[in-house]
């Protein structure tokens, strides 16, 4: 990784200075910068500290601490447009340290971080996947598939960041603007050829990927979620759209690359009409004729067969015809698989090699992950925590269920309250047995969350409430029959439960495996 220095830093931002201030820049002793950080606790020698005004903390308050720890330069956000680009001198340890104030720094940080790290996204195939549901599965499938054909890959997303099998835990679905570019630079140094990253609506709204050159971008679907942040579905959709929109959009990324869009989603269908260069994916045989007639590249299905080993998908496409054998369950996973398939085809990966390796793709942990032991009910652990995701998960489980269908779920605290009764309605429409339990209550009263959920049931006599999540799963496993399926929804891969402001060690996967006597 090339070393940056304070001279380059000043030159980068001096173009934004008011003309009257450009001659006032003090001569600084130029120092190498090896690290770019947002957290003052990570500052060491040769560090550039970025002081942003955040939702919970104001990074500008930690500038003295950063300097004390060895920062050689400061980027500080300002709310005053008139101070944009102003460079002042801070004195510490007998050195003159430049502090540059930047108006709306958060919006400019992704592009600057890209410059700082040498524009790593231009040297790799970076795929951005957005949508309410399916981001994790699609990114993991893309990375798995690339690995299967000896193209070194990595992922950024909910389950973790890094090469498959070497993931480090993720704090956010989409890392900060600084961390995103830092990860990409690190992957490039390890000769990674393809990076598949989940791009959340938060990440888009906050400009975290604005400076990323994407080789391809993928849209899975859009349904109700994150309204505590976006407030309206219109704003939520606008955030997602910025991954595909023209550069005139304030939040648009540097390059959207190939645009792969799910035609089966009503939002996706609308976007396809707006995008001349869209590549279309549909899992519904009834849509095949329509998508052929649009005159755009496509992958469509003419038959799907569900069986006890997974799914057989017979498809037609502008790339060729064939059959994909998949170990994944459910219609929505057909969509996830085809979106991954289409993306790799659009990037030039060989058609027949992809078709012949599809069966080796493994289900993603915590995403319709199946746990089965003789003489006990089948348990499926899934991350579904929105009404639409729960609907899809239950629909998929029902396809393979010969006994009773159970569901165990709760809702997160300090999040969109409006979806709680909607989750109940979905659960009631599919399941013979329902247990309402805790998810991550956070700082909300767990009983009040459950009351919000219970309000969505047309009758509650058949609904069981067991707040302790482990006990809820235990009760279902002990009372279920061998042919029953129990869907444990909401936490998926997570290995913690947030109660109050504390994280407690907890895993649905581990609880289920222990109850069934399965070794993870």
Short mmCIF file of C-alpha atoms in Angstrom, two decimals:
data_model
loop_
_atom_site.label_atom_id
_atom_site.label_comp_id
_atom_site.label_asym_id
_atom_site.label_seq_id
_atom_site.Cartn_x
_atom_site.Cartn_y
_atom_site.Cartn_z
CA UNK A 1 0.00 0.00 0.00
CA UNK A 2 1.50 3.35 -1.04
CA UNK A 3 2.23 5.81 1.76
CA UNK A 4 0.29 9.08 1.75
CA UNK A 5 1.68 12.27 3.26
CA UNK A 6 0.45 15.55 4.69
CA UNK A 7 1.54 17.46 1.57
CA UNK A 8 -0.80 15.36 -0.58
CA UNK A 9 -3.52 15.79 2.03
CA UNK A 10 -3.27 19.58 1.94
CA UNK A 11 -3.15 19.62 -1.87
CA UNK A 12 -6.27 17.41 -2.05
CA UNK A 13 -8.36 19.74 0.11
CA UNK A 14 -6.78 23.10 -0.77
CA UNK A 15 -8.84 23.18 -3.98
CA UNK A 16 -11.89 23.61 -1.73
CA UNK A 17 -10.43 26.58 0.15
CA UNK A 18 -11.80 30.07 -0.35
CA UNK A 19 -9.49 31.91 -2.79
CA UNK A 20 -8.73 34.51 -0.09
CA UNK A 21 -7.34 31.81 2.19
CA UNK A 22 -5.13 29.92 -0.26
CA UNK A 23 -2.04 32.05 0.34
CA UNK A 24 -2.31 31.71 4.11
CA UNK A 25 -1.37 28.04 4.40
CA UNK A 26 1.51 27.76 6.84
CA UNK A 27 4.57 25.75 5.83
CA UNK A 28 4.34 22.37 7.47
CA UNK A 29 6.94 19.69 7.90
CA UNK A 30 5.44 17.05 5.65
CA UNK A 31 4.96 13.71 7.37
CA UNK A 32 4.02 10.27 6.11
CA UNK A 33 0.47 9.07 6.86
CA UNK A 34 0.09 5.31 7.14
CA UNK A 35 -3.38 5.12 8.68
CA UNK A 36 -6.75 6.83 8.38
CA UNK A 37 -9.10 6.40 11.37
CA UNK A 38 -12.41 7.67 12.75
CA UNK A 39 -11.87 6.40 16.30
CA UNK A 40 -9.37 8.33 18.43
CA UNK A 41 -8.64 5.11 20.36
CA UNK A 42 -7.08 3.65 17.19
CA UNK A 43 -4.69 6.57 16.67
CA UNK A 44 -0.98 5.84 16.69
CA UNK A 45 2.04 7.41 15.03
CA UNK A 46 1.61 8.54 11.41
CA UNK A 47 -2.20 8.57 11.69
CA UNK A 48 -4.68 10.94 10.04
CA UNK A 49 -7.59 11.38 12.45
CA UNK A 50 -11.00 12.11 10.92
CA UNK A 51 -13.25 13.99 13.36
CA UNK A 52 -16.88 13.60 12.32
CA UNK A 53 -19.98 14.87 14.07
CA UNK A 54 -21.88 11.62 14.62
CA UNK A 55 -25.35 10.75 15.90
CA UNK A 56 -24.06 9.76 19.35
CA UNK A 57 -20.59 11.30 19.62
CA UNK A 58 -18.83 14.36 18.23
CA UNK A 59 -15.43 13.24 17.03
CA UNK A 60 -14.14 16.82 17.18
CA UNK A 61 -14.11 16.57 20.97
CA UNK A 62 -11.42 13.88 20.70
CA UNK A 63 -8.97 15.88 18.59
CA UNK A 64 -6.65 16.67 21.58
CA UNK A 65 -6.55 12.97 22.49
CA UNK A 66 -5.76 12.03 18.88
CA UNK A 67 -2.87 14.49 18.75
CA UNK A 68 -1.57 13.23 22.07
CA UNK A 69 -1.60 9.70 20.64
CA UNK A 70 0.50 10.66 17.62
CA UNK A 71 -1.84 11.96 14.90
CA UNK A 72 0.11 13.90 12.27
CA UNK A 73 -2.95 15.59 10.72
CA UNK A 74 -6.63 16.21 11.44
CA UNK A 75 -9.67 16.32 9.17
CA UNK A 76 -12.51 18.01 11.06
CA UNK A 77 -16.11 18.30 9.93
CA UNK A 78 -17.65 21.77 9.97
CA UNK A 79 -21.27 22.90 9.75
CA UNK A 80 -20.17 26.28 8.39
CA UNK A 81 -19.80 26.33 4.59
CA UNK A 82 -17.64 29.44 4.92
CA UNK A 83 -14.98 27.42 6.76
CA UNK A 84 -14.76 24.71 4.13
CA UNK A 85 -11.12 23.93 3.34
CA UNK A 86 -9.65 26.25 5.99
CA UNK A 87 -6.30 24.96 7.23
CA UNK A 88 -5.15 25.87 10.72
CA UNK A 89 -2.06 24.93 12.65
CA UNK A 90 -2.13 22.96 15.90
CA UNK A 91 1.06 22.79 17.95
CA UNK A 92 2.02 19.60 19.78
CA UNK A 93 5.24 17.81 20.63
CA UNK A 94 7.25 20.63 19.02
CA UNK A 95 5.47 20.00 15.73
CA UNK A 96 3.03 21.94 13.58
CA UNK A 97 0.04 19.73 12.84
CA UNK A 98 -2.39 20.73 10.05
CA UNK A 99 -6.09 20.68 10.81
CA UNK A 100 -8.34 20.94 7.77
CA UNK A 101 -12.01 21.76 8.26
CA UNK A 102 -14.32 20.30 5.62
CA UNK A 103 -17.99 21.12 5.10
CA UNK A 104 -20.15 17.96 5.02
CA UNK A 105 -17.04 15.83 5.39
CA UNK A 106 -19.04 12.61 5.82
CA UNK A 107 -20.39 12.94 2.26
CA UNK A 108 -16.85 13.42 0.85
CA UNK A 109 -15.08 10.83 2.95
CA UNK A 110 -15.61 7.77 0.73
CA UNK A 111 -13.99 9.44 -2.26
CA UNK A 112 -11.11 10.81 -0.18
CA UNK A 113 -10.55 7.42 1.48
CA UNK A 114 -10.45 5.89 -2.00
CA UNK A 115 -7.76 8.40 -2.98
CA UNK A 116 -5.85 7.74 0.25
CA UNK A 117 -5.82 3.96 -0.31
CA UNK A 118 -4.97 4.19 -4.01
CA UNK A 119 -8.44 3.57 -5.51
CA UNK A 120 -8.49 -0.19 -4.78
CA UNK A 121 -11.98 -0.72 -6.24
CA UNK A 122 -10.60 0.07 -9.70
CA UNK A 123 -8.21 -2.87 -9.47
CA UNK A 124 -10.76 -5.58 -8.56
CA UNK A 125 -14.26 -6.73 -9.43
CA UNK A 126 -16.37 -5.18 -6.65
CA UNK A 127 -20.03 -6.27 -6.59
CA UNK A 128 -22.54 -4.29 -4.51
CA UNK A 129 -25.77 -6.04 -3.48
CA UNK A 130 -28.68 -4.07 -2.03
CA UNK A 131 -32.29 -4.87 -1.11
CA UNK A 132 -34.34 -5.52 2.00
CA UNK A 133 -33.74 -9.27 2.00
CA UNK A 134 -31.24 -11.60 0.37
CA UNK A 135 -28.10 -9.43 0.48
CA UNK A 136 -26.13 -11.84 2.64
CA UNK A 137 -27.07 -14.94 0.68
CA UNK A 138 -26.39 -13.35 -2.72
CA UNK A 139 -22.98 -11.98 -1.70
CA UNK A 140 -21.98 -15.28 -0.09
CA UNK A 141 -23.07 -17.26 -3.16
CA UNK A 142 -21.15 -14.95 -5.49
CA UNK A 143 -17.99 -15.31 -3.39
CA UNK A 144 -18.43 -19.10 -3.01
CA UNK A 145 -18.94 -19.52 -6.75
CA UNK A 146 -15.86 -17.46 -7.58
CA UNK A 147 -13.80 -19.55 -5.16
CA UNK A 148 -15.10 -22.76 -6.72
CA UNK A 149 -13.60 -21.74 -10.05
CA UNK A 150 -10.33 -20.56 -8.50
CA UNK A 151 -10.97 -16.79 -8.50
CA UNK A 152 -9.91 -15.55 -5.07
CA UNK A 153 -12.79 -13.69 -3.40
CA UNK A 154 -13.85 -11.87 -0.24
CA UNK A 155 -17.07 -10.51 1.27
CA UNK A 156 -18.15 -7.47 3.26
CA UNK A 157 -21.44 -7.86 5.11
CA UNK A 158 -23.62 -8.93 7.99
CA UNK A 159 -21.96 -12.26 8.76
CA UNK A 160 -18.45 -10.78 8.65
CA UNK A 161 -15.71 -9.27 6.50
CA UNK A 162 -12.87 -11.04 4.74
CA UNK A 163 -12.14 -14.15 2.71
CA UNK A 164 -14.62 -17.00 3.21
CA UNK A 165 -13.54 -19.10 6.17
CA UNK A 166 -11.51 -16.20 7.56
CA UNK A 167 -14.23 -13.69 8.40
CA UNK A 168 -13.83 -11.06 11.09
CA UNK A 169 -17.03 -9.89 12.87
CA UNK A 170 -18.88 -6.97 11.31
CA UNK A 171 -20.17 -4.02 13.33
CA UNK A 172 -22.35 -2.71 10.50
CA UNK A 173 -23.72 -4.41 7.38
CA UNK A 174 -21.82 -1.83 5.32
CA UNK A 175 -18.62 -0.58 7.00
CA UNK A 176 -17.81 3.12 7.37
CA UNK A 177 -16.50 4.98 4.31
CA UNK A 178 -12.98 4.75 5.72
CA UNK A 179 -13.18 1.07 6.65
CA UNK A 180 -14.75 0.10 3.32
CA UNK A 181 -11.84 1.52 1.34
CA UNK A 182 -9.40 0.11 3.89
CA UNK A 183 -10.84 -3.39 3.55
CA UNK A 184 -10.70 -3.17 -0.25
CA UNK A 185 -7.06 -2.07 -0.13
CA UNK A 186 -6.25 -4.94 2.22
CA UNK A 187 -8.02 -7.45 -0.04
CA UNK A 188 -6.10 -6.10 -3.05
CA UNK A 189 -2.81 -6.57 -1.23
CA UNK A 190 -3.79 -10.25 -0.74
CA UNK A 191 -4.49 -10.60 -4.48
CA UNK A 192 -8.26 -10.96 -4.10
CA UNK A 193 -9.91 -10.75 -7.53
CA UNK A 194 -13.59 -10.31 -6.57
CA UNK A 195 -15.28 -8.67 -3.58
CA UNK A 196 -19.02 -9.10 -2.98
CA UNK A 197 -20.36 -6.58 -0.51
CA UNK A 198 -23.72 -5.95 1.09
CA UNK A 199 -24.76 -2.34 0.57
CA UNK A 200 -27.36 -1.30 3.13
CA UNK A 201 -29.76 1.61 2.83
CA UNK A 202 -28.01 3.19 5.84
CA UNK A 203 -24.67 2.84 4.07
CA UNK A 204 -26.06 4.49 0.95
CA UNK A 205 -27.85 7.31 2.79
CA UNK A 206 -24.67 8.06 4.76
CA UNK A 207 -22.44 8.02 1.67
CA UNK A 208 -20.28 5.09 2.80
CA UNK A 209 -19.79 3.69 -0.72
CA UNK A 210 -19.99 6.90 -2.75
CA UNK A 211 -16.33 6.61 -3.78
CA UNK A 212 -16.45 2.93 -4.76
CA UNK A 213 -16.19 1.83 -8.40
CA UNK A 214 -18.55 -1.13 -8.69
CA UNK A 215 -18.08 -3.66 -11.47
CA UNK A 216 -21.68 -4.76 -10.87
CA UNK A 217 -24.61 -3.79 -8.66
CA UNK A 218 -27.51 -6.05 -7.72
CA UNK A 219 -31.05 -5.31 -6.50
CA UNK A 220 -32.86 -8.14 -4.68
CA UNK A 221 -36.19 -6.66 -3.48
CA UNK A 222 -37.73 -3.92 -1.39
CA UNK A 223 -40.24 -4.26 1.46
CA UNK A 224 -40.90 -2.57 4.77
CA UNK A 225 -37.83 -2.16 6.99
CA UNK A 226 -35.71 0.54 8.66
CA UNK A 227 -38.50 3.11 8.80
CA UNK A 228 -37.12 4.18 12.18
CA UNK A 229 -34.20 5.60 10.12
CA UNK A 230 -35.72 6.54 6.74
CA UNK A 231 -39.19 7.48 8.08
CA UNK A 232 -40.98 6.76 4.77
CA UNK A 233 -40.87 3.99 2.17
CA UNK A 234 -40.19 6.65 -0.49
CA UNK A 235 -36.98 7.74 1.24
CA UNK A 236 -36.03 4.12 1.84
CA UNK A 237 -36.41 3.38 -1.88
CA UNK A 238 -34.48 6.54 -2.83
CA UNK A 239 -31.54 5.37 -0.73
CA UNK A 240 -31.50 1.99 -2.50
CA UNK A 241 -31.93 3.62 -5.92
CA UNK A 242 -28.77 5.71 -5.43
CA UNK A 243 -26.69 2.55 -6.04
CA UNK A 244 -27.99 2.47 -9.63
CA UNK A 245 -28.85 6.10 -10.37
CA UNK A 246 -27.02 8.52 -12.71
CA UNK A 247 -24.07 10.49 -11.33
CA UNK A 248 -26.32 13.56 -11.07
CA UNK A 249 -27.84 11.93 -7.96
CA UNK A 250 -26.22 13.45 -4.85
CA UNK A 251 -25.58 10.02 -3.32
CA UNK A 252 -24.75 8.19 -6.56
CA UNK A 253 -21.70 5.94 -6.50
CA UNK A 254 -18.75 6.51 -8.85
CA UNK A 255 -19.80 3.60 -11.06
CA UNK A 256 -22.73 1.18 -10.88
CA UNK A 257 -21.20 -1.16 -13.45
CA UNK A 258 -23.48 -3.95 -14.68
CA UNK A 259 -26.95 -3.55 -13.16
CA UNK A 260 -28.70 -6.81 -12.25
CA UNK A 261 -32.33 -6.26 -11.21
CA UNK A 262 -35.02 -8.59 -9.84
CA UNK A 263 -38.00 -8.30 -12.20
CA UNK A 264 -40.31 -10.15 -9.80
CA UNK A 265 -40.20 -7.29 -7.29
CA UNK A 266 -42.56 -4.40 -8.12
CA UNK A 267 -39.86 -1.82 -7.35
CA UNK A 268 -37.32 -3.72 -9.42
CA UNK A 269 -39.75 -3.92 -12.33
CA UNK A 270 -40.22 -0.15 -12.18
CA UNK A 271 -36.47 0.42 -12.09
CA UNK A 272 -35.91 -1.81 -15.12
CA UNK A 273 -38.08 0.60 -17.12
CA UNK A 274 -35.81 3.47 -16.01
CA UNK A 275 -32.52 1.70 -16.73
CA UNK A 276 -31.54 1.14 -20.35
CA UNK A 277 -28.64 -1.09 -19.30
CA UNK A 278 -30.49 -3.29 -16.76
CA UNK A 279 -29.94 -7.04 -16.78
CA UNK A 280 -33.13 -8.85 -15.80
CA UNK A 281 -33.67 -11.82 -13.48
CA UNK A 282 -37.02 -13.56 -12.90
CA UNK A 283 -37.91 -16.80 -11.11
CA UNK A 284 -41.54 -16.88 -12.30
CA UNK A 285 -42.24 -18.97 -15.46
CA UNK A 286 -45.18 -16.67 -16.29
CA UNK A 287 -42.73 -13.77 -16.72
CA UNK A 288 -40.39 -15.51 -19.17
CA UNK A 289 -42.17 -14.36 -22.32
CA UNK A 290 -42.34 -10.77 -21.08
CA UNK A 291 -38.68 -10.47 -20.18
CA UNK A 292 -37.60 -11.97 -23.50
CA UNK A 293 -39.56 -9.26 -25.29
CA UNK A 294 -37.88 -6.40 -23.43
CA UNK A 295 -34.76 -6.77 -25.55
CA UNK A 296 -32.39 -6.68 -22.56
CA UNK A 297 -30.03 -9.37 -21.24
CA UNK A 298 -31.96 -11.72 -18.95
CA UNK A 299 -32.07 -14.94 -16.94
CA UNK A 300 -35.54 -16.45 -16.52
CA UNK A 301 -37.07 -19.70 -15.27
CA UNK A 302 -39.40 -22.05 -17.14
CA UNK A 303 -39.65 -24.76 -14.45
CA UNK A 304 -38.69 -25.27 -10.78
CA UNK A 305 -38.77 -28.63 -8.98
CA UNK A 306 -38.48 -28.71 -5.18
CA UNK A 307 -37.23 -31.94 -3.60
CA UNK A 308 -35.75 -33.21 -0.34
CA UNK A 309 -32.18 -32.47 -1.45
CA UNK A 310 -32.87 -28.92 -2.60
CA UNK A 311 -34.13 -27.47 -5.87
CA UNK A 312 -33.80 -28.11 -9.62
CA UNK A 313 -34.01 -24.90 -11.67
CA UNK A 314 -34.60 -25.08 -15.43
CA UNK A 315 -33.76 -21.73 -16.98
CA UNK A 316 -33.50 -19.84 -20.23
CA UNK A 317 -31.30 -16.78 -20.68
CA UNK A 318 -29.58 -14.54 -23.18
CA UNK A 319 -26.38 -16.30 -22.06
CA UNK A 320 -27.68 -19.83 -22.78
CA UNK A 321 -30.18 -22.48 -21.58
CA UNK A 322 -29.61 -25.05 -18.85
CA UNK A 323 -30.38 -26.53 -15.46
CA UNK A 324 -29.00 -25.53 -12.06
CA UNK A 325 -29.04 -28.07 -9.24
CA UNK A 326 -29.15 -26.30 -5.87
CA UNK A 327 -28.92 -27.44 -2.25
CA UNK A 328 -30.84 -24.34 -1.16
CA UNK A 329 -34.51 -24.49 -0.14
CA UNK A 330 -37.32 -22.13 -1.07
CA UNK A 331 -38.46 -19.92 -3.94
CA UNK A 332 -36.66 -16.86 -2.58
CA UNK A 333 -33.39 -18.81 -2.65
CA UNK A 334 -34.03 -19.57 -6.32
CA UNK A 335 -34.08 -15.80 -6.79
CA UNK A 336 -30.91 -15.36 -4.71
CA UNK A 337 -29.10 -18.08 -6.69
CA UNK A 338 -30.14 -16.67 -10.07
CA UNK A 339 -29.12 -13.14 -9.10
CA UNK A 340 -25.66 -14.46 -8.17
CA UNK A 341 -25.52 -16.55 -11.36
CA UNK A 342 -26.55 -13.63 -13.58
CA UNK A 343 -24.04 -11.29 -11.93
CA UNK A 344 -21.12 -13.63 -12.59
CA UNK A 345 -22.28 -14.18 -16.17
CA UNK A 346 -22.49 -10.41 -16.69
CA UNK A 347 -18.91 -10.10 -15.40
CA UNK A 348 -17.70 -12.62 -17.97
CA UNK A 349 -17.44 -15.81 -15.91
CA UNK A 350 -17.82 -18.95 -18.08
CA UNK A 351 -21.39 -20.18 -18.49
CA UNK A 352 -20.87 -23.96 -18.39
CA UNK A 353 -18.36 -23.82 -15.54
CA UNK A 354 -20.91 -21.93 -13.41
CA UNK A 355 -23.70 -24.36 -14.31
CA UNK A 356 -21.58 -27.39 -13.49
CA UNK A 357 -20.42 -26.07 -10.11
CA UNK A 358 -23.79 -24.78 -8.81
CA UNK A 359 -24.53 -27.94 -6.82
CA UNK A 360 -21.41 -27.42 -4.71
CA UNK A 361 -22.68 -24.11 -3.32
CA UNK A 362 -23.38 -24.42 0.41
CA UNK A 363 -26.34 -22.86 2.30
CA UNK A 364 -25.30 -19.73 4.20
CA UNK A 365 -25.16 -19.97 8.00
CA UNK A 366 -28.31 -18.65 9.62
CA UNK A 367 -30.12 -18.38 6.28
CA UNK A 368 -32.67 -21.19 5.98
CA UNK A 369 -30.09 -23.37 7.70
CA UNK A 370 -31.53 -26.84 8.28
CA UNK A 371 -30.91 -28.94 11.41
CA UNK A 372 -32.23 -32.50 11.23
CA UNK A 373 -31.83 -35.48 13.58
CA UNK A 374 -33.68 -38.82 13.44
CA UNK A 375 -36.96 -39.04 15.43
CA UNK A 376 -36.96 -35.28 16.09
CA UNK A 377 -38.58 -32.35 14.28
CA UNK A 378 -36.61 -30.53 11.59
CA UNK A 379 -35.49 -27.08 12.75
CA UNK A 380 -34.69 -24.23 10.36
CA UNK A 381 -32.75 -21.22 11.63
CA UNK A 382 -33.24 -18.07 9.57
CA UNK A 383 -32.45 -14.36 9.90
CA UNK A 384 -35.95 -13.30 8.78
CA UNK A 385 -36.81 -10.20 10.81
CA UNK A 386 -39.16 -8.34 8.44
CA UNK A 387 -42.73 -9.27 7.42
CA UNK A 388 -41.64 -10.00 3.85
CA UNK A 389 -38.66 -12.14 4.90
CA UNK A 390 -40.79 -14.10 7.38
CA UNK A 391 -43.41 -14.67 4.67
CA UNK A 392 -40.76 -16.03 2.30
CA UNK A 393 -39.14 -18.22 4.97
CA UNK A 394 -42.46 -19.74 6.07
CA UNK A 395 -43.54 -20.25 2.46
CA UNK A 396 -40.29 -22.08 1.75
CA UNK A 397 -40.61 -24.22 4.89
CA UNK A 398 -44.19 -25.14 3.97
CA UNK A 399 -43.02 -26.44 0.56
CA UNK A 400 -41.01 -29.14 2.35
CA UNK A 401 -43.26 -29.78 5.39
CA UNK A 402 -45.29 -33.00 5.66
CA UNK A 403 -46.32 -32.43 9.30
CA UNK A 404 -47.15 -29.29 11.31
CA UNK A 405 -45.35 -26.00 10.69
CA UNK A 406 -44.12 -24.11 13.77
CA UNK A 407 -42.67 -20.62 14.00
CA UNK A 408 -40.78 -18.98 16.86
CA UNK A 409 -40.15 -15.26 16.49
CA UNK A 410 -39.96 -11.88 18.22
CA UNK A 411 -39.15 -8.31 17.17
CA UNK A 412 -36.21 -6.05 17.93
CA UNK A 413 -36.54 -3.19 20.39
CA UNK A 414 -35.75 0.45 19.49
CA UNK A 415 -36.69 -0.32 15.88
CA UNK A 416 -39.70 0.15 13.60
CA UNK A 417 -42.73 -0.68 15.76
CA UNK A 418 -45.12 -0.74 12.82
CA UNK A 419 -43.85 -4.07 11.52
CA UNK A 420 -44.58 -5.96 14.75
CA UNK A 421 -48.31 -6.68 14.15
CA UNK A 422 -47.49 -7.34 10.48
CA UNK A 423 -45.07 -10.10 11.53
CA UNK A 424 -47.88 -11.63 13.60
CA UNK A 425 -50.27 -11.64 10.63
CA UNK A 426 -47.70 -13.40 8.47
CA UNK A 427 -46.98 -16.01 11.15
CA UNK A 428 -50.70 -16.70 11.61
CA UNK A 429 -51.29 -17.20 7.89
CA UNK A 430 -48.84 -20.13 7.63
CA UNK A 431 -48.27 -21.79 10.99
CA UNK A 432 -50.09 -24.41 13.04
CA UNK A 433 -48.07 -23.52 16.16
CA UNK A 434 -46.73 -20.05 17.04
CA UNK A 435 -44.45 -19.08 19.91
CA UNK A 436 -43.75 -15.39 20.47
CA UNK A 437 -40.46 -14.75 22.24
CA UNK A 438 -37.75 -12.13 22.74
CA UNK A 439 -35.49 -11.04 19.90
CA UNK A 440 -33.15 -8.19 20.87
CA UNK A 441 -35.30 -6.09 23.23
CA UNK A 442 -32.52 -3.51 23.60
CA UNK A 443 -33.73 -0.66 25.83
CA UNK A 444 -37.45 -1.34 25.30
CA UNK A 445 -39.63 -3.26 27.73
CA UNK A 446 -39.75 -6.79 26.28
CA UNK A 447 -43.36 -7.23 27.43
CA UNK A 448 -44.43 -4.11 25.50
CA UNK A 449 -42.78 -5.43 22.34
CA UNK A 450 -44.69 -8.70 22.72
CA UNK A 451 -47.94 -6.75 23.30
CA UNK A 452 -47.32 -4.93 19.98
CA UNK A 453 -46.85 -8.28 18.24
CA UNK A 454 -49.92 -9.85 19.88
CA UNK A 455 -52.06 -6.97 18.58
CA UNK A 456 -51.56 -8.37 15.07
CA UNK A 457 -53.20 -11.74 15.78
CA UNK A 458 -56.92 -12.14 15.04
CA UNK A 459 -57.09 -14.50 18.04
CA UNK A 460 -54.49 -15.24 20.69
CA UNK A 461 -55.72 -18.40 22.46
CA UNK A 462 -53.54 -20.64 20.28
CA UNK A 463 -50.48 -18.36 20.56
CA UNK A 464 -47.89 -19.29 23.14
CA UNK A 465 -45.64 -16.63 24.73
CA UNK A 466 -42.29 -17.77 26.14
CA UNK A 467 -40.02 -14.78 26.61
CA UNK A 468 -36.85 -16.77 27.23
CA UNK A 469 -35.72 -17.60 23.69
CA UNK A 470 -33.83 -20.76 24.61
CA UNK A 471 -36.82 -22.11 26.55
CA UNK A 472 -39.13 -21.28 23.62
CA UNK A 473 -37.01 -23.36 21.23
CA UNK A 474 -36.70 -26.15 23.81
CA UNK A 475 -40.49 -26.30 24.28
CA UNK A 476 -41.08 -26.55 20.52
CA UNK A 477 -38.44 -29.26 19.98
CA UNK A 478 -39.81 -31.29 22.90
CA UNK A 479 -43.42 -31.06 21.67
CA UNK A 480 -42.88 -31.32 17.91
CA UNK A 481 -43.26 -34.53 15.91
CA UNK A 482 -40.67 -36.03 13.56
CA UNK A 483 -42.45 -34.74 10.44
CA UNK A 484 -42.88 -31.21 11.84
CA UNK A 485 -40.75 -28.23 10.81
CA UNK A 486 -39.88 -25.52 13.34
CA UNK A 487 -38.75 -22.19 11.91
CA UNK A 488 -36.70 -20.16 14.41
CA UNK A 489 -36.72 -16.68 12.89
CA UNK A 490 -35.04 -13.36 13.54
CA UNK A 491 -31.45 -13.89 14.64
CA UNK A 492 -29.90 -16.30 12.15
CA UNK A 493 -26.11 -16.18 12.40
CA UNK A 494 -26.02 -13.79 15.39
CA UNK A 495 -24.18 -14.98 18.48
CA UNK A 496 -25.57 -12.48 20.95
CA UNK A 497 -28.78 -11.10 22.40
CA UNK A 498 -29.07 -7.42 23.33
CA UNK A 499 -31.04 -6.82 26.52
CA UNK A 500 -30.88 -3.27 27.87
CA UNK A 501 -27.54 -1.94 26.70
CA UNK A 502 -25.67 -5.21 27.22
CA UNK A 503 -24.79 -7.95 24.73
CA UNK A 504 -25.17 -11.46 26.11
CA UNK A 505 -23.67 -14.54 24.43
CA UNK A 506 -26.50 -16.37 22.71
CA UNK A 507 -26.93 -18.31 19.45
CA UNK A 508 -30.09 -19.89 17.96
CA UNK A 509 -27.82 -22.21 15.97
CA UNK A 510 -26.00 -23.46 19.07
CA UNK A 511 -29.21 -23.89 21.07
CA UNK A 512 -30.81 -25.90 18.27
CA UNK A 513 -27.75 -28.06 17.67
CA UNK A 514 -27.47 -28.85 21.40
CA UNK A 515 -31.17 -29.77 21.66
CA UNK A 516 -30.94 -32.05 18.64
CA UNK A 517 -27.57 -33.53 19.60
CA UNK A 518 -25.82 -32.20 16.50
CA UNK A 519 -22.19 -31.02 16.48
CA UNK A 520 -21.75 -27.65 14.78
#
